[in-house]
């Protein structure tokens, strides 16, 4: 199984966000904008998320190897959800394989 497919699957599992009030969305975007000044963007995080999760699955200290990603996951709820969904998918894949 291809990791990109896993990511896409993980992404599709995320619940739709249309019930969020506009205020909340705007506030959230402002937080993201501020975070983006110094941190990696969500797209950059997203492109490295599979690496990060794989690192973690290998029982390496992913937070130490990729501290910027860990930092971003702490402040960005959206990426954190992607990360958790991906981790969940991969953990199940691992288990099925064994
Ligand atoms: Zn993000």
PDB file of C-alpha atoms and ligand atoms in Angstrom:
ATOM      1  CA  UNK A   1       0.000   0.000   0.000  1.00  0.00           C
ATOM      2  CA  UNK A   2       1.207   3.446  -0.977  1.00  0.00           C
ATOM      3  CA  UNK A   3       1.651   6.065   1.731  1.00  0.00           C
ATOM      4  CA  UNK A   4       0.076   8.731  -0.472  1.00  0.00           C
ATOM      5  CA  UNK A   5      -3.077   6.651  -0.701  1.00  0.00           C
ATOM      6  CA  UNK A   6      -3.059   6.313   3.043  1.00  0.00           C
ATOM      7  CA  UNK A   7      -2.838  10.050   3.415  1.00  0.00           C
ATOM      8  CA  UNK A   8      -5.720  10.551   1.022  1.00  0.00           C
ATOM      9  CA  UNK A   9      -7.764   7.999   2.880  1.00  0.00           C
ATOM     10  CA  UNK A  10      -6.923   9.620   6.193  1.00  0.00           C
ATOM     11  CA  UNK A  11      -7.924  12.959   4.745  1.00  0.00           C
ATOM     12  CA  UNK A  12     -11.280  11.704   3.542  1.00  0.00           C
ATOM     13  CA  UNK A  13     -12.050  10.389   7.002  1.00  0.00           C
ATOM     14  CA  UNK A  14     -11.864  13.846   8.473  1.00  0.00           C
ATOM     15  CA  UNK A  15     -15.282  15.236   9.247  1.00  0.00           C
ATOM     16  CA  UNK A  16     -16.598  18.084   7.103  1.00  0.00           C
ATOM     17  CA  UNK A  17     -16.092  21.477   8.653  1.00  0.00           C
ATOM     18  CA  UNK A  18     -19.031  23.404   7.215  1.00  0.00           C
ATOM     19  CA  UNK A  19     -20.869  23.492  10.538  1.00  0.00           C
ATOM     20  CA  UNK A  20     -18.116  25.731  11.929  1.00  0.00           C
ATOM     21  CA  UNK A  21     -19.343  29.304  12.351  1.00  0.00           C
ATOM     22  CA  UNK A  22     -17.548  31.847  10.186  1.00  0.00           C
ATOM     23  CA  UNK A  23     -16.189  33.638  13.232  1.00  0.00           C
ATOM     24  CA  UNK A  24     -14.433  30.511  14.383  1.00  0.00           C
ATOM     25  CA  UNK A  25     -13.015  29.883  10.936  1.00  0.00           C
ATOM     26  CA  UNK A  26     -11.702  33.427  10.640  1.00  0.00           C
ATOM     27  CA  UNK A  27     -10.173  33.296  14.094  1.00  0.00           C
ATOM     28  CA  UNK A  28      -8.585  30.013  13.247  1.00  0.00           C
ATOM     29  CA  UNK A  29      -7.175  31.384   9.993  1.00  0.00           C
ATOM     30  CA  UNK A  30      -5.715  34.357  11.845  1.00  0.00           C
ATOM     31  CA  UNK A  31      -3.972  32.013  14.255  1.00  0.00           C
ATOM     32  CA  UNK A  32      -2.619  30.088  11.308  1.00  0.00           C
ATOM     33  CA  UNK A  33      -1.431  33.260   9.588  1.00  0.00           C
ATOM     34  CA  UNK A  34       0.468  34.263  12.695  1.00  0.00           C
ATOM     35  CA  UNK A  35       1.919  30.816  13.064  1.00  0.00           C
ATOM     36  CA  UNK A  36       3.033  30.837   9.450  1.00  0.00           C
ATOM     37  CA  UNK A  37       5.341  33.778   9.909  1.00  0.00           C
ATOM     38  CA  UNK A  38       7.906  31.671  11.680  1.00  0.00           C
ATOM     39  CA  UNK A  39       6.763  28.114  11.334  1.00  0.00           C
ATOM     40  CA  UNK A  40       6.354  25.817   8.408  1.00  0.00           C
ATOM     41  CA  UNK A  41       3.116  26.134   6.489  1.00  0.00           C
ATOM     42  CA  UNK A  42       0.428  23.493   6.735  1.00  0.00           C
ATOM     43  CA  UNK A  43       1.295  22.325   3.222  1.00  0.00           C
ATOM     44  CA  UNK A  44       4.912  21.882   4.223  1.00  0.00           C
ATOM     45  CA  UNK A  45       3.879  19.999   7.323  1.00  0.00           C
ATOM     46  CA  UNK A  46       1.512  17.934   5.287  1.00  0.00           C
ATOM     47  CA  UNK A  47       4.185  16.945   2.792  1.00  0.00           C
ATOM     48  CA  UNK A  48       6.394  15.766   5.661  1.00  0.00           C
ATOM     49  CA  UNK A  49       3.705  14.215   7.794  1.00  0.00           C
ATOM     50  CA  UNK A  50       4.181  10.737   6.347  1.00  0.00           C
ATOM     51  CA  UNK A  51       7.908  10.958   7.112  1.00  0.00           C
ATOM     52  CA  UNK A  52       7.165  12.083  10.615  1.00  0.00           C
ATOM     53  CA  UNK A  53       4.674   9.318  11.265  1.00  0.00           C
ATOM     54  CA  UNK A  54       6.965   6.698   9.766  1.00  0.00           C
ATOM     55  CA  UNK A  55       9.735   7.950  12.005  1.00  0.00           C
ATOM     56  CA  UNK A  56       7.449   7.552  14.972  1.00  0.00           C
ATOM     57  CA  UNK A  57       6.373   4.085  13.859  1.00  0.00           C
ATOM     58  CA  UNK A  58      10.051   3.113  13.751  1.00  0.00           C
ATOM     59  CA  UNK A  59      10.169   4.033  17.440  1.00  0.00           C
ATOM     60  CA  UNK A  60      12.482   6.929  16.784  1.00  0.00           C
ATOM     61  CA  UNK A  61      12.060  10.175  18.656  1.00  0.00           C
ATOM     62  CA  UNK A  62      10.202  11.954  15.879  1.00  0.00           C
ATOM     63  CA  UNK A  63       9.705  15.083  17.957  1.00  0.00           C
ATOM     64  CA  UNK A  64      13.465  15.367  18.301  1.00  0.00           C
ATOM     65  CA  UNK A  65      14.262  14.504  14.682  1.00  0.00           C
ATOM     66  CA  UNK A  66      11.639  16.918  13.329  1.00  0.00           C
ATOM     67  CA  UNK A  67      10.939  19.443  16.097  1.00  0.00           C
ATOM     68  CA  UNK A  68       9.330  21.965  13.756  1.00  0.00           C
ATOM     69  CA  UNK A  69       6.669  19.461  12.788  1.00  0.00           C
ATOM     70  CA  UNK A  70       6.011  18.554  16.409  1.00  0.00           C
ATOM     71  CA  UNK A  71       5.713  22.234  17.232  1.00  0.00           C
ATOM     72  CA  UNK A  72       3.283  22.795  14.401  1.00  0.00           C
ATOM     73  CA  UNK A  73       1.150  19.824  15.420  1.00  0.00           C
ATOM     74  CA  UNK A  74       0.894  21.330  18.892  1.00  0.00           C
ATOM     75  CA  UNK A  75      -0.454  24.632  17.621  1.00  0.00           C
ATOM     76  CA  UNK A  76      -2.385  23.543  14.521  1.00  0.00           C
ATOM     77  CA  UNK A  77      -5.499  21.551  15.227  1.00  0.00           C
ATOM     78  CA  UNK A  78      -6.051  20.737  11.568  1.00  0.00           C
ATOM     79  CA  UNK A  79      -2.617  19.239  11.003  1.00  0.00           C
ATOM     80  CA  UNK A  80      -2.823  17.452  14.321  1.00  0.00           C
ATOM     81  CA  UNK A  81      -6.026  15.777  13.183  1.00  0.00           C
ATOM     82  CA  UNK A  82      -4.378  14.751   9.921  1.00  0.00           C
ATOM     83  CA  UNK A  83      -1.455  13.405  11.876  1.00  0.00           C
ATOM     84  CA  UNK A  84      -3.613  11.405  14.255  1.00  0.00           C
ATOM     85  CA  UNK A  85      -5.730  10.033  11.443  1.00  0.00           C
ATOM     86  CA  UNK A  86      -2.644   8.999   9.507  1.00  0.00           C
ATOM     87  CA  UNK A  87      -1.061   7.441  12.578  1.00  0.00           C
ATOM     88  CA  UNK A  88      -4.274   5.562  13.250  1.00  0.00           C
ATOM     89  CA  UNK A  89      -4.404   4.240   9.688  1.00  0.00           C
ATOM     90  CA  UNK A  90      -0.773   3.178   9.730  1.00  0.00           C
ATOM     91  CA  UNK A  91      -1.073   1.494  13.105  1.00  0.00           C
ATOM     92  CA  UNK A  92      -3.958  -0.582  11.814  1.00  0.00           C
ATOM     93  CA  UNK A  93      -2.018  -1.415   8.670  1.00  0.00           C
ATOM     94  CA  UNK A  94       0.913  -2.584  10.767  1.00  0.00           C
ATOM     95  CA  UNK A  95      -1.347  -4.739  12.884  1.00  0.00           C
ATOM     96  CA  UNK A  96      -3.038  -6.332   9.862  1.00  0.00           C
ATOM     97  CA  UNK A  97       0.322  -7.179   8.368  1.00  0.00           C
ATOM     98  CA  UNK A  98       1.489  -9.058  11.450  1.00  0.00           C
TER      99      UNK A  98
HETATM  100 ZN1  LIG B   1      -1.165  23.163  10.126  1.00  0.00          ZN
END
